[in-house]
Short mmCIF file of N, CA, C and O in Angstrom, two decimals:
data_model
loop_
_atom_site.label_atom_id
_atom_site.label_comp_id
_atom_site.label_asym_id
_atom_site.label_seq_id
_atom_site.Cartn_x
_atom_site.Cartn_y
_atom_site.Cartn_z
N MET W 1347 -82.65 78.94 20.26
CA MET W 1347 -84.00 79.23 20.72
C MET W 1347 -84.74 77.91 20.70
O MET W 1347 -84.64 77.17 19.91
N PRO W 1348 -85.56 77.73 21.83
CA PRO W 1348 -86.43 76.66 21.93
C PRO W 1348 -87.43 76.60 20.76
O PRO W 1348 -87.74 77.58 20.20
N ALA W 1349 -87.96 75.47 20.38
CA ALA W 1349 -88.88 75.30 19.35
C ALA W 1349 -90.13 76.24 19.69
O ALA W 1349 -90.59 76.78 18.75
N SER W 1350 -90.59 76.49 20.84
CA SER W 1350 -91.55 77.37 21.17
C SER W 1350 -91.24 78.81 20.58
O SER W 1350 -92.04 79.58 20.15
N GLY W 1351 -89.88 79.23 20.90
CA GLY W 1351 -89.41 80.39 20.52
C GLY W 1351 -89.45 80.69 18.99
O GLY W 1351 -89.92 81.80 18.56
N SER W 1352 -88.94 79.64 18.33
CA SER W 1352 -88.85 79.85 16.89
C SER W 1352 -90.34 79.74 16.30
O SER W 1352 -90.51 80.39 15.40
N THR W 1353 -91.24 79.09 16.95
CA THR W 1353 -92.69 79.06 16.40
C THR W 1353 -93.16 80.36 16.69
O THR W 1353 -94.02 80.91 15.98
N ALA W 1354 -92.83 80.89 17.90
CA ALA W 1354 -93.41 82.21 18.38
C ALA W 1354 -93.09 83.34 17.51
O ALA W 1354 -93.76 84.12 17.07
N ALA W 1355 -91.59 83.07 17.01
CA ALA W 1355 -91.13 84.31 16.27
C ALA W 1355 -91.92 84.13 14.81
O ALA W 1355 -92.14 85.24 14.28
N ALA W 1356 -92.16 82.95 14.30
CA ALA W 1356 -92.76 82.84 13.05
C ALA W 1356 -94.28 83.33 13.13
O ALA W 1356 -94.70 84.02 12.17
N LEU W 1357 -94.87 83.17 14.19
CA LEU W 1357 -96.35 83.73 14.45
C LEU W 1357 -96.27 85.31 14.46
O LEU W 1357 -97.12 86.10 13.84
N ALA W 1358 -95.27 85.80 15.19
CA ALA W 1358 -94.84 87.12 15.35
C ALA W 1358 -94.90 87.87 13.77
O ALA W 1358 -95.39 89.07 13.55
N VAL W 1359 -93.96 87.27 13.03
CA VAL W 1359 -93.77 87.73 11.60
C VAL W 1359 -95.06 87.66 10.79
O VAL W 1359 -95.33 88.76 10.19
N ARG W 1360 -95.83 86.60 10.99
CA ARG W 1360 -97.26 86.54 10.21
C ARG W 1360 -98.06 87.77 10.78
O ARG W 1360 -98.81 88.25 9.94
N LEU W 1361 -98.15 87.91 12.04
CA LEU W 1361 -99.10 88.98 12.55
C LEU W 1361 -98.63 90.40 12.08
O LEU W 1361 -99.38 91.16 11.77
N SER W 1362 -97.20 90.52 12.11
CA SER W 1362 -96.56 91.70 11.71
C SER W 1362 -97.07 92.21 10.25
O SER W 1362 -97.22 93.15 9.75
N GLY W 1363 -97.05 91.04 9.42
CA GLY W 1363 -97.30 91.16 8.01
C GLY W 1363 -98.81 91.54 7.79
O GLY W 1363 -99.26 91.93 6.83
N LEU W 1364 -99.76 91.39 8.91
CA LEU W 1364 -100.99 91.77 8.82
C LEU W 1364 -101.21 93.45 9.36
O LEU W 1364 -102.46 93.80 9.23
N GLY W 1365 -100.02 94.11 9.71
CA GLY W 1365 -100.05 95.51 10.28
C GLY W 1365 -100.20 95.41 11.68
O GLY W 1365 -100.39 96.55 12.13
N LEU W 1366 -100.00 94.50 12.53
CA LEU W 1366 -100.01 94.39 13.89
C LEU W 1366 -98.46 94.66 14.39
O LEU W 1366 -97.76 94.02 13.90
N SER W 1367 -98.40 95.44 15.30
CA SER W 1367 -97.14 95.75 16.09
C SER W 1367 -96.98 94.55 17.05
O SER W 1367 -97.89 94.34 17.89
N THR W 1368 -95.95 93.82 16.95
CA THR W 1368 -95.69 92.64 17.72
C THR W 1368 -94.55 92.42 18.65
O THR W 1368 -93.51 93.29 18.37
N ARG W 1369 -94.63 91.77 19.64
CA ARG W 1369 -93.35 91.44 20.51
C ARG W 1369 -93.57 90.03 20.92
O ARG W 1369 -94.51 89.34 21.13
N VAL W 1370 -92.19 89.38 21.10
CA VAL W 1370 -92.16 87.97 21.72
C VAL W 1370 -91.48 87.95 23.10
O VAL W 1370 -90.39 88.67 23.33
N GLU W 1371 -92.23 87.45 23.97
CA GLU W 1371 -91.64 87.45 25.41
C GLU W 1371 -91.28 86.01 25.67
O GLU W 1371 -92.13 85.02 25.76
N GLU W 1372 -90.07 85.80 26.32
CA GLU W 1372 -89.73 84.26 26.74
C GLU W 1372 -89.87 84.34 28.37
O GLU W 1372 -89.73 85.28 29.01
N HIS W 1373 -90.59 83.33 28.64
CA HIS W 1373 -90.94 82.89 30.06
C HIS W 1373 -90.22 81.49 30.53
O HIS W 1373 -89.79 80.91 29.47
N ALA W 1374 -90.17 81.25 31.74
CA ALA W 1374 -89.72 80.00 32.00
C ALA W 1374 -90.26 78.84 31.53
O ALA W 1374 -89.63 77.89 30.94
N ARG W 1375 -91.58 78.78 31.33
CA ARG W 1375 -92.49 77.50 30.93
C ARG W 1375 -92.97 77.76 29.53
O ARG W 1375 -93.73 76.89 28.91
N HIS W 1376 -93.00 79.00 28.97
CA HIS W 1376 -93.77 79.22 27.76
C HIS W 1376 -93.12 80.52 27.00
O HIS W 1376 -92.40 81.27 27.70
N THR W 1377 -93.46 80.74 25.70
CA THR W 1377 -93.32 81.95 24.97
C THR W 1377 -94.54 82.67 24.70
O THR W 1377 -95.35 81.94 24.25
N THR W 1378 -94.49 83.99 24.78
CA THR W 1378 -95.72 84.70 24.52
C THR W 1378 -95.41 85.69 23.21
O THR W 1378 -94.40 86.15 23.27
N VAL W 1379 -96.54 85.66 22.38
CA VAL W 1379 -96.49 86.63 21.29
C VAL W 1379 -97.69 87.51 21.65
O VAL W 1379 -98.76 87.20 21.96
N VAL W 1380 -97.24 88.84 21.69
CA VAL W 1380 -98.32 89.98 22.15
C VAL W 1380 -98.24 90.87 20.90
O VAL W 1380 -97.31 91.25 20.32
N ALA W 1381 -99.54 91.16 20.38
CA ALA W 1381 -99.69 92.27 19.30
C ALA W 1381 -100.73 93.17 19.57
O ALA W 1381 -101.91 92.73 20.05
N GLU W 1382 -100.39 94.40 19.31
CA GLU W 1382 -101.13 95.44 19.38
C GLU W 1382 -102.03 95.61 18.20
O GLU W 1382 -101.62 95.61 17.13
N VAL W 1383 -103.29 95.67 18.23
CA VAL W 1383 -104.31 95.55 17.09
C VAL W 1383 -104.64 97.13 17.00
O VAL W 1383 -105.36 97.61 17.82
N PRO W 1384 -104.56 97.64 15.81
CA PRO W 1384 -105.03 98.88 15.54
C PRO W 1384 -106.60 98.83 15.26
O PRO W 1384 -107.21 98.03 15.06
N ASP W 1385 -107.21 100.14 15.52
CA ASP W 1385 -108.64 100.25 15.48
C ASP W 1385 -108.96 99.96 13.96
O ASP W 1385 -110.28 99.51 13.72
N ALA W 1386 -108.25 100.29 13.07
CA ALA W 1386 -108.77 100.26 11.57
C ALA W 1386 -108.38 98.80 10.81
O ALA W 1386 -108.36 98.73 9.54
N LEU W 1387 -108.22 97.74 11.65
CA LEU W 1387 -107.95 96.53 11.22
C LEU W 1387 -109.07 96.01 10.53
O LEU W 1387 -110.14 95.90 10.90
N SER W 1388 -109.09 95.63 9.26
CA SER W 1388 -110.21 94.99 8.36
C SER W 1388 -110.68 93.69 8.78
O SER W 1388 -109.87 92.88 9.49
N ALA W 1389 -111.91 93.22 8.67
CA ALA W 1389 -112.42 91.94 8.99
C ALA W 1389 -111.50 90.84 8.29
O ALA W 1389 -111.27 89.95 9.00
N GLU W 1390 -111.00 91.01 7.08
CA GLU W 1390 -110.12 89.94 6.67
C GLU W 1390 -108.93 89.79 7.40
O GLU W 1390 -108.55 88.66 7.63
N SER W 1391 -108.36 90.98 7.85
CA SER W 1391 -107.11 90.84 8.54
C SER W 1391 -107.38 90.16 9.96
O SER W 1391 -106.74 89.39 10.57
N TRP W 1392 -108.58 90.61 10.52
CA TRP W 1392 -108.98 89.94 11.83
C TRP W 1392 -109.01 88.37 11.64
O TRP W 1392 -108.51 87.65 12.57
N ARG W 1393 -109.70 87.91 10.70
CA ARG W 1393 -109.85 86.51 10.41
C ARG W 1393 -108.51 85.89 10.11
O ARG W 1393 -108.26 84.84 10.77
N GLU W 1394 -107.71 86.45 9.53
CA GLU W 1394 -106.24 85.95 9.28
C GLU W 1394 -105.53 86.04 10.60
O GLU W 1394 -104.82 84.94 10.78
N ALA W 1395 -105.58 86.92 11.36
CA ALA W 1395 -104.83 87.00 12.72
C ALA W 1395 -105.43 85.85 13.62
O ALA W 1395 -104.64 85.29 14.16
N LEU W 1396 -106.64 85.49 13.56
CA LEU W 1396 -107.22 84.53 14.38
C LEU W 1396 -106.71 83.16 13.83
O LEU W 1396 -106.46 82.20 14.56
N VAL W 1397 -106.53 82.96 12.50
CA VAL W 1397 -105.96 81.76 12.03
C VAL W 1397 -104.47 81.61 12.60
O VAL W 1397 -104.07 80.57 13.04
N VAL W 1398 -103.92 82.71 12.56
CA VAL W 1398 -102.44 82.55 13.01
C VAL W 1398 -102.27 82.24 14.57
O VAL W 1398 -101.72 81.28 14.94
N VAL W 1399 -103.06 82.87 15.49
CA VAL W 1399 -102.87 82.79 16.93
C VAL W 1399 -103.62 81.39 17.27
O VAL W 1399 -103.26 80.83 18.15
N ALA W 1400 -104.54 80.83 16.42
CA ALA W 1400 -105.07 79.41 16.59
C ALA W 1400 -104.03 78.39 16.66
O ALA W 1400 -104.26 77.44 17.18
N GLU W 1401 -102.81 78.53 16.08
CA GLU W 1401 -101.79 77.62 15.95
C GLU W 1401 -101.00 77.58 17.39
O GLU W 1401 -100.18 76.60 17.66
N ALA W 1402 -101.33 78.44 18.30
CA ALA W 1402 -100.66 78.49 19.77
C ALA W 1402 -101.51 77.51 20.66
O ALA W 1402 -102.51 77.07 20.22
N ASP W 1403 -100.88 77.26 21.76
CA ASP W 1403 -101.59 76.45 22.72
C ASP W 1403 -102.77 77.12 23.47
O ASP W 1403 -103.76 76.54 23.75
N ARG W 1404 -102.51 78.42 23.61
CA ARG W 1404 -103.70 79.16 24.12
C ARG W 1404 -103.61 80.61 23.37
O ARG W 1404 -102.43 81.05 23.03
N PHE W 1405 -104.64 81.32 23.32
CA PHE W 1405 -104.58 82.71 22.78
C PHE W 1405 -105.89 83.47 23.35
O PHE W 1405 -106.90 82.99 23.84
N GLY W 1406 -105.82 84.66 23.14
CA GLY W 1406 -106.92 85.56 23.69
C GLY W 1406 -106.96 87.01 23.24
O GLY W 1406 -105.89 87.50 22.63
N LEU W 1407 -107.75 87.87 23.76
CA LEU W 1407 -107.81 89.18 23.32
C LEU W 1407 -108.07 90.10 24.60
O LEU W 1407 -108.99 89.69 25.24
N LEU W 1408 -107.39 91.10 24.84
CA LEU W 1408 -107.52 91.98 25.87
C LEU W 1408 -107.97 93.18 25.36
O LEU W 1408 -107.36 93.81 24.44
N ALA W 1409 -109.04 93.76 25.80
CA ALA W 1409 -109.56 95.21 25.17
C ALA W 1409 -110.10 96.02 26.29
O ALA W 1409 -110.78 95.52 27.16
N SER W 1410 -109.56 97.25 26.10
CA SER W 1410 -110.26 98.20 27.20
C SER W 1410 -110.18 99.63 26.30
O SER W 1410 -109.30 99.83 25.38
N SER W 1411 -110.99 100.49 26.92
CA SER W 1411 -111.07 101.84 26.18
C SER W 1411 -109.58 102.69 26.54
O SER W 1411 -109.23 103.42 25.76
N GLN W 1412 -109.27 102.38 27.60
CA GLN W 1412 -107.74 102.97 27.87
C GLN W 1412 -106.60 102.45 27.16
O GLN W 1412 -105.87 103.32 26.82
N TYR W 1413 -106.58 101.23 27.13
CA TYR W 1413 -105.31 100.68 26.53
C TYR W 1413 -105.47 100.19 25.10
O TYR W 1413 -104.39 99.53 24.47
N GLY W 1414 -106.73 100.12 24.46
CA GLY W 1414 -106.83 99.54 23.19
C GLY W 1414 -107.01 98.09 23.22
O GLY W 1414 -107.42 97.47 24.06
N ARG W 1415 -106.55 97.42 22.09
CA ARG W 1415 -106.76 95.85 21.98
C ARG W 1415 -105.33 95.30 21.71
O ARG W 1415 -104.63 95.65 20.89
N THR W 1416 -105.29 94.13 22.57
CA THR W 1416 -103.99 93.38 22.57
C THR W 1416 -104.36 91.82 22.42
O THR W 1416 -105.21 91.30 23.10
N LEU W 1417 -103.86 91.44 21.25
CA LEU W 1417 -104.00 89.98 21.02
C LEU W 1417 -102.75 89.23 21.55
O LEU W 1417 -101.69 89.69 21.28
N TRP W 1418 -103.02 88.20 22.11
CA TRP W 1418 -101.87 87.27 22.64
C TRP W 1418 -102.08 85.87 22.37
O TRP W 1418 -103.12 85.35 22.26
N ALA W 1419 -100.88 85.25 22.28
CA ALA W 1419 -100.75 83.82 22.20
C ALA W 1419 -99.77 83.06 22.97
O ALA W 1419 -98.68 83.80 23.16
N VAL W 1420 -99.77 82.10 23.40
CA VAL W 1420 -99.03 81.24 24.40
C VAL W 1420 -98.57 79.89 23.79
O VAL W 1420 -99.46 79.17 23.41
N LEU W 1421 -97.23 79.70 23.75
CA LEU W 1421 -96.71 78.41 23.25
C LEU W 1421 -95.88 77.81 24.29
O LEU W 1421 -94.99 78.42 24.85
N ARG W 1422 -96.35 76.55 24.76
CA ARG W 1422 -95.61 76.12 25.89
C ARG W 1422 -94.34 75.36 25.37
O ARG W 1422 -94.04 75.03 24.22
N LYS W 1423 -93.28 75.50 26.28
CA LYS W 1423 -91.91 75.08 26.04
C LYS W 1423 -91.82 73.55 26.09
O LYS W 1423 -90.92 73.11 25.30
N SER W 1424 -92.60 73.00 26.67
CA SER W 1424 -92.41 71.39 26.88
C SER W 1424 -93.81 70.79 26.60
O SER W 1424 -94.96 71.45 26.94
N VAL W 1425 -93.67 69.54 26.24
CA VAL W 1425 -95.03 68.98 25.81
C VAL W 1425 -95.51 68.32 27.29
O VAL W 1425 -94.77 67.96 27.86
N PRO W 1426 -96.79 68.58 27.51
CA PRO W 1426 -97.27 67.92 28.78
C PRO W 1426 -97.28 66.43 28.79
O PRO W 1426 -97.19 65.76 27.69
N THR W 1427 -97.16 65.92 30.08
CA THR W 1427 -97.05 64.46 30.09
C THR W 1427 -98.49 63.92 29.87
O THR W 1427 -99.44 64.56 29.84
N THR W 1428 -98.64 62.57 29.51
CA THR W 1428 -99.78 62.06 29.32
C THR W 1428 -101.03 62.27 30.42
O THR W 1428 -102.03 62.63 30.04
N GLY W 1429 -100.51 62.41 31.74
CA GLY W 1429 -101.41 62.55 32.87
C GLY W 1429 -101.89 64.16 32.79
O GLY W 1429 -103.00 64.31 33.28
N ASP W 1430 -101.39 64.90 32.15
CA ASP W 1430 -101.66 66.38 32.05
C ASP W 1430 -102.47 66.72 30.93
O ASP W 1430 -103.21 67.71 30.75
N VAL W 1431 -102.46 65.77 29.79
CA VAL W 1431 -103.23 66.08 28.62
C VAL W 1431 -104.87 66.25 28.87
O VAL W 1431 -105.31 65.44 29.63
N GLY W 1432 -105.45 67.34 28.44
CA GLY W 1432 -106.86 67.49 28.65
C GLY W 1432 -107.24 68.15 29.87
O GLY W 1432 -108.43 68.55 30.13
N GLY W 1433 -106.31 68.48 30.89
CA GLY W 1433 -106.75 69.02 32.06
C GLY W 1433 -107.24 68.15 33.11
O GLY W 1433 -107.33 66.93 32.97
N PRO W 1434 -107.46 68.61 34.20
CA PRO W 1434 -107.99 67.91 35.42
C PRO W 1434 -109.23 67.05 34.94
O PRO W 1434 -110.07 67.62 34.24
N GLY W 1435 -109.47 65.93 35.39
CA GLY W 1435 -110.53 65.04 34.98
C GLY W 1435 -110.46 64.45 33.67
O GLY W 1435 -111.44 63.68 33.25
N GLN W 1436 -109.51 64.82 32.84
CA GLN W 1436 -109.26 64.14 31.46
C GLN W 1436 -108.18 63.40 31.44
O GLN W 1436 -107.84 62.90 30.21
N GLN W 1437 -107.57 62.85 32.42
CA GLN W 1437 -106.49 62.16 32.47
C GLN W 1437 -106.66 60.66 31.93
O GLN W 1437 -107.80 60.21 32.00
N ARG W 1438 -105.84 60.02 31.33
CA ARG W 1438 -106.12 58.65 30.66
C ARG W 1438 -105.42 57.79 31.71
O ARG W 1438 -104.47 57.98 32.25
#
């Protein structure tokens, strides 16, 4: 399992410990952790979930009245080259 996959698995375990139903998805360039957020999640658990996903390269929340709330985190499989760090206009 690539480093991103093992890190993603660790994040998924931590989120599961907070009562979230999680899954890990492998993609060509990244690994994604997806967690279904229950309506009754406490404020403390929300804070802890945000601490967990903040360790990822990117994270976000999808929320809709039809599908509920889904927290996601993305971990890149490779480290960007120096020219890619910071995005466009931020190259060194």
